[in-house]
Backbone atoms as SQL, in Angstrom:
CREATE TABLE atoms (id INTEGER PRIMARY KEY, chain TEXT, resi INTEGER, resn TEXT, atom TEXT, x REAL, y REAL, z REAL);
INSERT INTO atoms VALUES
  (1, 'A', 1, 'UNK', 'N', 146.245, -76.198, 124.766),
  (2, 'A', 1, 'UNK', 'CA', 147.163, -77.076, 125.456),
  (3, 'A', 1, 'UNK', 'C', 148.479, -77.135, 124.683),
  (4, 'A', 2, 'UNK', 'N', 149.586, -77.037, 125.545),
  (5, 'A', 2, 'UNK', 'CA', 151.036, -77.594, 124.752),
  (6, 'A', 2, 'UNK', 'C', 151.024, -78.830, 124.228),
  (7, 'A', 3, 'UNK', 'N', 151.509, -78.249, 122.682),
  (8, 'A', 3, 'UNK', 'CA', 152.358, -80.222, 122.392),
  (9, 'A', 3, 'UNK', 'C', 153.801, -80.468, 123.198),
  (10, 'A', 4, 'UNK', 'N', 153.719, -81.259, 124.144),
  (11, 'A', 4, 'UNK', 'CA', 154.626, -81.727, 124.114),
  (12, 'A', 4, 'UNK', 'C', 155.096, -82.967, 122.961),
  (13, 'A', 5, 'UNK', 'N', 156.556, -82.729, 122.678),
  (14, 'A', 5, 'UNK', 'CA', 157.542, -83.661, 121.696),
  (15, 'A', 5, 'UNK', 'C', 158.751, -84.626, 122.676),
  (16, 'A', 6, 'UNK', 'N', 158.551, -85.475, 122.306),
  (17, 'A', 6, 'UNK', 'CA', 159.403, -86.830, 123.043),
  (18, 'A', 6, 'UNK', 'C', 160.332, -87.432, 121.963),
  (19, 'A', 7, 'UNK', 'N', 161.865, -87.959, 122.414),
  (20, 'A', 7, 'UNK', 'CA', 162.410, -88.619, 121.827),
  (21, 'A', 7, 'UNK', 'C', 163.168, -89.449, 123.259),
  (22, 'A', 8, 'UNK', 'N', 162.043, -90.679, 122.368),
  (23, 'A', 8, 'UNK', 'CA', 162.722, -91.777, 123.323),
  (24, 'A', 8, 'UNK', 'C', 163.506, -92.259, 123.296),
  (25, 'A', 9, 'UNK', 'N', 164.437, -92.827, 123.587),
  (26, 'A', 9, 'UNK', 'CA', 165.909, -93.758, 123.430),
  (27, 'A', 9, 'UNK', 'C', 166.422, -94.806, 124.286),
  (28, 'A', 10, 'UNK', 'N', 166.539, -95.779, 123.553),
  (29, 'A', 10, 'UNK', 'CA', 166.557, -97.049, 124.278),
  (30, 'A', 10, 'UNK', 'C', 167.147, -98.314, 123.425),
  (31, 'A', 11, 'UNK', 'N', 167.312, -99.329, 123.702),
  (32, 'A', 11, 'UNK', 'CA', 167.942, -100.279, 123.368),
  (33, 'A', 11, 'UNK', 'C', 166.995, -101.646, 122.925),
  (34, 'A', 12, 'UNK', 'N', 165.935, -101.684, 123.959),
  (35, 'A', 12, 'UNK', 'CA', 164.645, -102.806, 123.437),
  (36, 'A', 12, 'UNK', 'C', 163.489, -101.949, 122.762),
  (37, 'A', 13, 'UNK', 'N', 163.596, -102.499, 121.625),
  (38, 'A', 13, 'UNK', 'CA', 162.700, -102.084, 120.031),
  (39, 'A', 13, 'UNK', 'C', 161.433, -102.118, 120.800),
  (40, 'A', 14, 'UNK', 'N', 161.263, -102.672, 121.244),
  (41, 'A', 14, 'UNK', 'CA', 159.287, -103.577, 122.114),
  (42, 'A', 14, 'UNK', 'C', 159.389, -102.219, 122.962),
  (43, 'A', 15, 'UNK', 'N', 159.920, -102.061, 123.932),
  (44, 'A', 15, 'UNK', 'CA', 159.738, -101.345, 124.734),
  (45, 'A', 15, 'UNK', 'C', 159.947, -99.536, 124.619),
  (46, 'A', 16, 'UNK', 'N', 160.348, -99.907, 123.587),
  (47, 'A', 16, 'UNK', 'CA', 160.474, -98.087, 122.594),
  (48, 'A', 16, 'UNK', 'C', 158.880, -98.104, 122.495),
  (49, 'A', 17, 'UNK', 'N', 158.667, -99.182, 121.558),
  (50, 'A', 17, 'UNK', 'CA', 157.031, -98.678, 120.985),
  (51, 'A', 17, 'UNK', 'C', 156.168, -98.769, 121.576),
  (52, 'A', 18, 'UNK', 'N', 156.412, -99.649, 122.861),
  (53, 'A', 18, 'UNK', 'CA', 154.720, -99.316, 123.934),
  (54, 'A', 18, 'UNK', 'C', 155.755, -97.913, 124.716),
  (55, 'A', 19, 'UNK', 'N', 156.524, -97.282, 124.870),
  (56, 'A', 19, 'UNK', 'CA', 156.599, -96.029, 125.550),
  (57, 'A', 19, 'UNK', 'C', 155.969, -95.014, 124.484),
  (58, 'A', 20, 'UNK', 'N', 156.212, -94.876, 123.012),
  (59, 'A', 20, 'UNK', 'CA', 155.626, -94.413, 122.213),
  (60, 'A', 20, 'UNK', 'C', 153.958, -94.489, 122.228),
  (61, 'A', 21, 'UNK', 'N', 153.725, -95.986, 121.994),
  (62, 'A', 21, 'UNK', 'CA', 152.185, -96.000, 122.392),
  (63, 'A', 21, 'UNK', 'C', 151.609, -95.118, 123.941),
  (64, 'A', 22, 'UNK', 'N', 152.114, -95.281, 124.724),
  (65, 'A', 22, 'UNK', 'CA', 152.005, -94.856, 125.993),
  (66, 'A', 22, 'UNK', 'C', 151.996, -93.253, 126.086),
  (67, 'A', 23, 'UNK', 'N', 152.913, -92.435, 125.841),
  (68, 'A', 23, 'UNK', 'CA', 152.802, -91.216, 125.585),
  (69, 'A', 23, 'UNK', 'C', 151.974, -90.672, 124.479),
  (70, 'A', 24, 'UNK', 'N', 151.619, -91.056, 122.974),
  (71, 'A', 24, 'UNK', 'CA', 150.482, -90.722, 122.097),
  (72, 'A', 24, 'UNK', 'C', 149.368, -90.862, 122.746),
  (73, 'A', 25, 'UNK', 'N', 149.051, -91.568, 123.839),
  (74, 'A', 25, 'UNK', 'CA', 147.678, -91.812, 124.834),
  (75, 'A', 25, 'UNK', 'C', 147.277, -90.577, 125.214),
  (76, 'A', 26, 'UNK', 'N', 148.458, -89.621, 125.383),
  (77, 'A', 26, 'UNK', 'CA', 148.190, -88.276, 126.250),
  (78, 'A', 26, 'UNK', 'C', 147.737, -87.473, 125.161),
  (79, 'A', 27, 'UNK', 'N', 146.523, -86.349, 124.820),
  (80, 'A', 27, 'UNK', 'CA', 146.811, -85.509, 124.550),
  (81, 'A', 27, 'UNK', 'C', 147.593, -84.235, 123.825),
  (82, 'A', 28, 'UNK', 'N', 147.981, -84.469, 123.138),
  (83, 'A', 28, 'UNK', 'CA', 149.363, -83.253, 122.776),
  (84, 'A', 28, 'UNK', 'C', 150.230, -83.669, 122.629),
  (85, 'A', 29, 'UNK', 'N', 151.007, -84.942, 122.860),
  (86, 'A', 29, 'UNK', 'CA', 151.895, -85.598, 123.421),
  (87, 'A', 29, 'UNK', 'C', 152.330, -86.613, 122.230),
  (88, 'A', 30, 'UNK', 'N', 153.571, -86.066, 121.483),
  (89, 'A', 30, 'UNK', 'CA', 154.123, -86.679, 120.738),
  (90, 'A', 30, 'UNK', 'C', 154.872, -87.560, 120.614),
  (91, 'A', 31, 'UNK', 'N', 155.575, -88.759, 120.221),
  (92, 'A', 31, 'UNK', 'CA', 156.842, -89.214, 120.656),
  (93, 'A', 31, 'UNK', 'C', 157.238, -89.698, 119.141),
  (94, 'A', 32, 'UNK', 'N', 158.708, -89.869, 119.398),
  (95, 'A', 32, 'UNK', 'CA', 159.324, -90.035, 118.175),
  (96, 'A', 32, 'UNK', 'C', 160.475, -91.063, 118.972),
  (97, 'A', 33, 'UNK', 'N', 161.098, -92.146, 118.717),
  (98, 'A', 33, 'UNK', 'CA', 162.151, -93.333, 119.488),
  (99, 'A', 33, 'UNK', 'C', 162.953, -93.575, 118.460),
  (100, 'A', 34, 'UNK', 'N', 164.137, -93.508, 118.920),
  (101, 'A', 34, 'UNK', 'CA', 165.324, -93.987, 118.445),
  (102, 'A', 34, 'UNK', 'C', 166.190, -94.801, 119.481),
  (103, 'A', 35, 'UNK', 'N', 166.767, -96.127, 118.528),
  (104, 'A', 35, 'UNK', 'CA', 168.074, -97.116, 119.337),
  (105, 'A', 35, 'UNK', 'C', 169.373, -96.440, 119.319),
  (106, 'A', 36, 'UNK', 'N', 169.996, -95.467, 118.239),
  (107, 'A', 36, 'UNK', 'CA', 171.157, -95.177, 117.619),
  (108, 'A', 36, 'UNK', 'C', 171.379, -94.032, 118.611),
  (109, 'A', 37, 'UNK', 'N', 172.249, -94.807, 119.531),
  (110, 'A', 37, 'UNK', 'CA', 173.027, -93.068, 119.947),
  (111, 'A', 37, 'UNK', 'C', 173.280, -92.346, 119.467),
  (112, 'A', 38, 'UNK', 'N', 174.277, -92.804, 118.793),
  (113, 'A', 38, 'UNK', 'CA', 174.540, -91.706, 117.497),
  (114, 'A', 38, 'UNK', 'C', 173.828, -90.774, 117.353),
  (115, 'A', 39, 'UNK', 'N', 172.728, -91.031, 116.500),
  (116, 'A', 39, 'UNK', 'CA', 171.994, -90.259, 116.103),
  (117, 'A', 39, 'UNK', 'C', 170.915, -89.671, 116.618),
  (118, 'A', 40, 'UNK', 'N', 171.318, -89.789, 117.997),
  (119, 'A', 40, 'UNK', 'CA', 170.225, -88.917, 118.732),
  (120, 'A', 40, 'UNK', 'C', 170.693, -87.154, 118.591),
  (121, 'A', 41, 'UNK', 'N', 171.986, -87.617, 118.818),
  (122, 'A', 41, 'UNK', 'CA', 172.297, -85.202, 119.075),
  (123, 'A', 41, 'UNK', 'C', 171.961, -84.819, 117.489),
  (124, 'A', 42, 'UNK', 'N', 171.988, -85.580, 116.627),
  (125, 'A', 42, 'UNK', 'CA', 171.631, -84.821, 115.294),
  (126, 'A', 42, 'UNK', 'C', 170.290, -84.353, 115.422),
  (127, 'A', 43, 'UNK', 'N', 169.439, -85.732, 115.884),
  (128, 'A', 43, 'UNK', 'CA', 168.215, -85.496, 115.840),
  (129, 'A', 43, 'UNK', 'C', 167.453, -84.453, 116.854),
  (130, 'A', 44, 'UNK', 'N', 168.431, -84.392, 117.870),
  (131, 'A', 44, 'UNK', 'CA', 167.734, -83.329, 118.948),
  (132, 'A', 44, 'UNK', 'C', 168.539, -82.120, 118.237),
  (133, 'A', 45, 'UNK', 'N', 169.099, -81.971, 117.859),
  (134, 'A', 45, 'UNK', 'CA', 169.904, -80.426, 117.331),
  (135, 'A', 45, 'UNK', 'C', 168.731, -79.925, 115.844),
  (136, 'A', 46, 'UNK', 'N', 167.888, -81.133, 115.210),
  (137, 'A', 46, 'UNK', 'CA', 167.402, -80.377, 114.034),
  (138, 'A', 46, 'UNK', 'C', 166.255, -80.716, 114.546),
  (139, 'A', 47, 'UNK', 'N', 165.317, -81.337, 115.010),
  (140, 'A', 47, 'UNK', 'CA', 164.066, -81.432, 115.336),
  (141, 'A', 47, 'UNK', 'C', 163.961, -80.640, 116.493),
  (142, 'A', 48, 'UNK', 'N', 162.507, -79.855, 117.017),
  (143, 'A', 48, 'UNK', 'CA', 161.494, -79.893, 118.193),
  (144, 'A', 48, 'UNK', 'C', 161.429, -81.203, 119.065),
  (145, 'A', 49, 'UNK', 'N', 162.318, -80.966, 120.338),
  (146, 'A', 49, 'UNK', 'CA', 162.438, -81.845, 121.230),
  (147, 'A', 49, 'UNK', 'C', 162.181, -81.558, 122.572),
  (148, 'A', 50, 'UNK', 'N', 161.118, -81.308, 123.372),
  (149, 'A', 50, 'UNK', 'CA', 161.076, -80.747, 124.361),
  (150, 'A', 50, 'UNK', 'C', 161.301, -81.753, 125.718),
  (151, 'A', 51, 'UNK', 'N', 161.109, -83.140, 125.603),
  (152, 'A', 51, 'UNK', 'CA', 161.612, -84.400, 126.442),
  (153, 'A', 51, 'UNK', 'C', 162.486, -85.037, 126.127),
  (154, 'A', 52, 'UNK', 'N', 163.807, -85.740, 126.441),
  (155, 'A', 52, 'UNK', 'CA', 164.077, -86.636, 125.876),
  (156, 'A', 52, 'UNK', 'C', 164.091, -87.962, 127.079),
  (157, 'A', 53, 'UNK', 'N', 163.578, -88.827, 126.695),
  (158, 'A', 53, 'UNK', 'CA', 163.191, -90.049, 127.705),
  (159, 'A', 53, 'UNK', 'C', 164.118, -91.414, 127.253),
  (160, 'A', 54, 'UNK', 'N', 164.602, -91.207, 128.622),
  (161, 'A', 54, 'UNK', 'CA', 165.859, -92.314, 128.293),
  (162, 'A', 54, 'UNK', 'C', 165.578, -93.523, 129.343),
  (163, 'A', 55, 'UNK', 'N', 165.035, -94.713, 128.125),
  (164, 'A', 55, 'UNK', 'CA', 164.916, -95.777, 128.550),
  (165, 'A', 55, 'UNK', 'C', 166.109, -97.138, 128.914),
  (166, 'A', 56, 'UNK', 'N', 165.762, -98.352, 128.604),
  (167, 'A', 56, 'UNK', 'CA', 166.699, -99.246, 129.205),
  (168, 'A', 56, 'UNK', 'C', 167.474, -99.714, 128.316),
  (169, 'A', 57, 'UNK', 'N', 168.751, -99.896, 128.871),
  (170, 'A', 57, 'UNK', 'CA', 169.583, -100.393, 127.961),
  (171, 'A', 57, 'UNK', 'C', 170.510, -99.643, 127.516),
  (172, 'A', 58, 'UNK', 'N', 170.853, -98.449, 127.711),
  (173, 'A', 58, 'UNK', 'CA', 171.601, -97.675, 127.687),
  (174, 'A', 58, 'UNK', 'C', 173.132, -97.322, 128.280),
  (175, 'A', 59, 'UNK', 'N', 174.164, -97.096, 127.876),
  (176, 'A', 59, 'UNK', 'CA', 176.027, -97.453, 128.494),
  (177, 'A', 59, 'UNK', 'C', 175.577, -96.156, 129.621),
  (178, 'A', 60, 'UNK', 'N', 176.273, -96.136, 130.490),
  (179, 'A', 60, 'UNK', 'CA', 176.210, -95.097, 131.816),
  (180, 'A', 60, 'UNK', 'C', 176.649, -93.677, 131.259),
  (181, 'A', 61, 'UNK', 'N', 177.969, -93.910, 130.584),
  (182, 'A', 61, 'UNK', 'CA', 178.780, -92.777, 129.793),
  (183, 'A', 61, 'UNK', 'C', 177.221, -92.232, 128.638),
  (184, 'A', 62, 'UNK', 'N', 176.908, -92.609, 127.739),
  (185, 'A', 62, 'UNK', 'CA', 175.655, -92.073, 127.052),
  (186, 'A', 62, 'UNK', 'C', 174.811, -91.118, 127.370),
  (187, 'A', 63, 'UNK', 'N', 174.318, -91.963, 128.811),
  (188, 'A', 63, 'UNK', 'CA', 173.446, -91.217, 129.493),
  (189, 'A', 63, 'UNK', 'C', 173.696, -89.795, 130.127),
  (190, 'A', 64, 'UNK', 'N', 175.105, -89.680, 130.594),
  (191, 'A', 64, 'UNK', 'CA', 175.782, -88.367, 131.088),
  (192, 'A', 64, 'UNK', 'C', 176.245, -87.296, 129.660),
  (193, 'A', 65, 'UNK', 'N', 176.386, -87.711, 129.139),
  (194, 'A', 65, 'UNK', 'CA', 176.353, -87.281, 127.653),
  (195, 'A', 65, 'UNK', 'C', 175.287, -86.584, 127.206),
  (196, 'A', 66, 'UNK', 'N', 174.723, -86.962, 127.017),
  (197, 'A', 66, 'UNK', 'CA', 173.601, -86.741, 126.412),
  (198, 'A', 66, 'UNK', 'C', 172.446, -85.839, 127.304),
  (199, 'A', 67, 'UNK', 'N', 172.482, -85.952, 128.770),
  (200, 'A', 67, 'UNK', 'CA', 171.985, -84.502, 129.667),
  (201, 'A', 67, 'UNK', 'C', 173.110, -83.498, 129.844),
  (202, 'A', 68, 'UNK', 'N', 174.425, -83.925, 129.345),
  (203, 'A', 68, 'UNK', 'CA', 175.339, -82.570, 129.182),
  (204, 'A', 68, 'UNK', 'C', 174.715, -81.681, 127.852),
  (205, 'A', 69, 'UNK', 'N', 174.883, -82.611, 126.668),
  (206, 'A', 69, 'UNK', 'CA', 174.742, -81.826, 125.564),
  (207, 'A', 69, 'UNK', 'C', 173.361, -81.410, 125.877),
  (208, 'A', 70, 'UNK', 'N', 172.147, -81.983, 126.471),
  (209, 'A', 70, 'UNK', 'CA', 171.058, -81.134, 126.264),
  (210, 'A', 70, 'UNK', 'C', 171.174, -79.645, 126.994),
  (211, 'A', 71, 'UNK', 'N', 171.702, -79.986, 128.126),
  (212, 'A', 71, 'UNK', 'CA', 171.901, -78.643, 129.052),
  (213, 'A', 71, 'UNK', 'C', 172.433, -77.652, 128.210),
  (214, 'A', 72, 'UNK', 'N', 173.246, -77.899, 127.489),
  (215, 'A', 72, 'UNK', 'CA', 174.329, -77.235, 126.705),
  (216, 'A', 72, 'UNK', 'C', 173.604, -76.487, 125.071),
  (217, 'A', 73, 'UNK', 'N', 172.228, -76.988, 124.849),
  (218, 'A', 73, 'UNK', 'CA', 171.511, -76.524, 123.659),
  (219, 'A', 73, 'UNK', 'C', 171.177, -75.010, 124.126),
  (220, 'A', 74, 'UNK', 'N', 170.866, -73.976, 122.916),
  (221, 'A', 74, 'UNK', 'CA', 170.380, -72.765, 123.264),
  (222, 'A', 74, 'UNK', 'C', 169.012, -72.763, 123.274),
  (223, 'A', 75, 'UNK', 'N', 168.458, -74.409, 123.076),
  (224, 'A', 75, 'UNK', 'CA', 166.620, -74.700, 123.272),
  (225, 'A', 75, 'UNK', 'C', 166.826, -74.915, 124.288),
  (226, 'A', 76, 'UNK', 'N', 165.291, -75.100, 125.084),
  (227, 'A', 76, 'UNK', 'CA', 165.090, -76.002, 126.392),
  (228, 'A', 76, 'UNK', 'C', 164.815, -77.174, 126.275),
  (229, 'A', 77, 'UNK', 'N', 166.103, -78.232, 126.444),
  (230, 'A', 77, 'UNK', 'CA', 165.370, -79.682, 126.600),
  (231, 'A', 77, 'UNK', 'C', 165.650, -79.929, 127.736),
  (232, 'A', 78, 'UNK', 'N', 164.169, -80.740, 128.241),
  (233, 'A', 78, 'UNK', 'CA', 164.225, -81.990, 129.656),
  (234, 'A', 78, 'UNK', 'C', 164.777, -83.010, 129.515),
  (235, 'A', 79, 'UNK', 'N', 165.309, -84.061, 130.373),
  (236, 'A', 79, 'UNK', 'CA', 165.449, -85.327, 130.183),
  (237, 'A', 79, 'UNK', 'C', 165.126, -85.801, 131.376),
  (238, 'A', 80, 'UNK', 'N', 164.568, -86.780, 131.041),
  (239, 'A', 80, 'UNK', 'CA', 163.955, -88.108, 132.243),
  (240, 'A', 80, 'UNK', 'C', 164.316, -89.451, 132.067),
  (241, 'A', 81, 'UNK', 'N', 164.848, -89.814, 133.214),
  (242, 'A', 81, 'UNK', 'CA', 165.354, -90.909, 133.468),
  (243, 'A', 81, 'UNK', 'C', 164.451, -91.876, 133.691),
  (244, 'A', 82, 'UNK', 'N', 163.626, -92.956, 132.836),
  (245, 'A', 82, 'UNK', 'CA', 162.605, -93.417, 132.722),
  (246, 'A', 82, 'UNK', 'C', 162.990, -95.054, 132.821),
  (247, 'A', 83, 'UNK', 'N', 162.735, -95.899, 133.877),
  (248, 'A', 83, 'UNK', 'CA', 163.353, -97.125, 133.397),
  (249, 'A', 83, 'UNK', 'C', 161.867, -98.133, 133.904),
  (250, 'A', 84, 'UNK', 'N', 160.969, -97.633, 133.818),
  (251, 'A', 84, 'UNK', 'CA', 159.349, -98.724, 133.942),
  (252, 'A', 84, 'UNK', 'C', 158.495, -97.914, 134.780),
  (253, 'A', 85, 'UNK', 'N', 157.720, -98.496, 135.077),
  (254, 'A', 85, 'UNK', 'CA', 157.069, -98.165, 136.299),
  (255, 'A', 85, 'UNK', 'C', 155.482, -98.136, 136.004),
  (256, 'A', 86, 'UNK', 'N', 155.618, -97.618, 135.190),
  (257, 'A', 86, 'UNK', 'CA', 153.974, -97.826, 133.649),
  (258, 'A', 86, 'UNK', 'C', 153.581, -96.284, 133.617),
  (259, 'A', 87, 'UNK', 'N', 152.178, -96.013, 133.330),
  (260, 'A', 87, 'UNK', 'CA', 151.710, -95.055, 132.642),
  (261, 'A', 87, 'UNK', 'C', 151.596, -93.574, 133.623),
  (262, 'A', 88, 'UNK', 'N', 151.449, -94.014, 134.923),
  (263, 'A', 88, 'UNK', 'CA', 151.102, -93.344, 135.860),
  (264, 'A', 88, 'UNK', 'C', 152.496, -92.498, 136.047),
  (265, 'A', 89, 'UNK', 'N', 153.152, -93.242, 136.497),
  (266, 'A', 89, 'UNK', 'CA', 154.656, -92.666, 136.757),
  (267, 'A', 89, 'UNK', 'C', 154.965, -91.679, 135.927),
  (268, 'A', 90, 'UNK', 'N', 155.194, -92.351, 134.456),
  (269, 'A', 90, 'UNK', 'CA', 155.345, -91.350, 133.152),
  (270, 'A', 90, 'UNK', 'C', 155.099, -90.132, 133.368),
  (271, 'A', 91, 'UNK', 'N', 153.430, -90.323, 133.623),
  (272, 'A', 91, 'UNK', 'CA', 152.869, -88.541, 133.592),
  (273, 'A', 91, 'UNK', 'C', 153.199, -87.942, 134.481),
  (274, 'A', 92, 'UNK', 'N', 153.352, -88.803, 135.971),
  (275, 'A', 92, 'UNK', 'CA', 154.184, -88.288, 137.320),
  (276, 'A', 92, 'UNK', 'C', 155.284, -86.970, 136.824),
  (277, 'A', 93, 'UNK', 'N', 156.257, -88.143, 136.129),
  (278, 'A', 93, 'UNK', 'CA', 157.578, -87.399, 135.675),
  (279, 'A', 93, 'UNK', 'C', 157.782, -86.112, 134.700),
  (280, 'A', 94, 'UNK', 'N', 156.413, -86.522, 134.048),
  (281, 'A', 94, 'UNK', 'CA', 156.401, -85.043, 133.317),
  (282, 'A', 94, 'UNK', 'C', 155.399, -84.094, 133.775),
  (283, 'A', 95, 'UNK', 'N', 155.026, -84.403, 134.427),
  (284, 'A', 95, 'UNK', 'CA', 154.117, -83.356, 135.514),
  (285, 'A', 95, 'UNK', 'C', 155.162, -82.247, 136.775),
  (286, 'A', 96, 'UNK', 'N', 155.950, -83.108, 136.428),
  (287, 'A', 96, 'UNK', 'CA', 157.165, -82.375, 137.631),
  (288, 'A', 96, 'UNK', 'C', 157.827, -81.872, 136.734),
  (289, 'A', 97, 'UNK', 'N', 158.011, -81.841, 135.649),
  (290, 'A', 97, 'UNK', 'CA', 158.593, -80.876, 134.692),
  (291, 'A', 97, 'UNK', 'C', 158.366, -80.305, 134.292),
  (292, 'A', 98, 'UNK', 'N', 156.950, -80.138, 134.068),
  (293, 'A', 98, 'UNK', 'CA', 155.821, -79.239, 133.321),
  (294, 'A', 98, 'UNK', 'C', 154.433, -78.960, 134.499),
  (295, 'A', 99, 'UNK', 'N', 154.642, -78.571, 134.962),
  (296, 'A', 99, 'UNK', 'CA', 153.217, -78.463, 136.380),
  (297, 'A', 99, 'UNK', 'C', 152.116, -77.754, 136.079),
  (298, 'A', 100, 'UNK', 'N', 152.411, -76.516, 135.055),
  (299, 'A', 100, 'UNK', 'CA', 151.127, -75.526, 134.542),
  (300, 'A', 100, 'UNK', 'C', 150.581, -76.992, 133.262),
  (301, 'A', 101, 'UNK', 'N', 150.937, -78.220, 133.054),
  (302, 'A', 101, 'UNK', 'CA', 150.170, -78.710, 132.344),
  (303, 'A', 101, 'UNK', 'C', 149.145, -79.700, 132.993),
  (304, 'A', 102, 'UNK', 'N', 149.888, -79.730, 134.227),
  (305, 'A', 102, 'UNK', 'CA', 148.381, -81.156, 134.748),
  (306, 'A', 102, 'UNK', 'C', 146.731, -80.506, 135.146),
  (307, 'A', 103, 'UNK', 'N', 146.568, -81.550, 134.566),
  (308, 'A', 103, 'UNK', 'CA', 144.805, -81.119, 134.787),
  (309, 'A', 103, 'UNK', 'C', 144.148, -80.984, 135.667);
């Protein structure tokens, strides 16, 4: 099975770590969360990032940003626009991104 790698990003600390908890539930399925815009393109430019899941709380400008620069990497990163929905959805969303992985 693939590992998938997650970097979540978001603004409520609580809700970083049950999306973290929530994705380690899966299988293969890593996650790593950060608040600091900033320091997200460092972190997606030197780490294995194959999701990046962008939660709540986030400026509008950020968000367009940040699926430019991924588009713009010579890796493949996804991004998903993730704002609740619970566990089901989640895998929904990465099931449509990844389809040779659902069971």
């Amino acid at each position: 099975m693939k590992t998938l790698q997650f970097l979540v990003i978001g603004k409520n600390q609580e809700i970083l770590e049950t999306l973290k908890r929530i994705i380690e539930n899966n299988e293969g399925w890593k996650a790593d969360v950060q608040n600091d815009e900033n320091g997200c393109y460092d972190y997606i430019k030197e780490n294995q990032v194959d999701i990046v899941l962008l939660s709540s709380g986030l400026e509008e400008q950020f968000e367009r940003d940040i699926k430019i620069f991924c588009e713009n990497l010579d890796k493949e990163v996804k991004v998903i626009d993730h704002y609740g929905g619970g566990s089901g959805l989640l895998k929904n969303e990465v099931y449509a991104l990844f389809p040779n992985l659902q069971p």
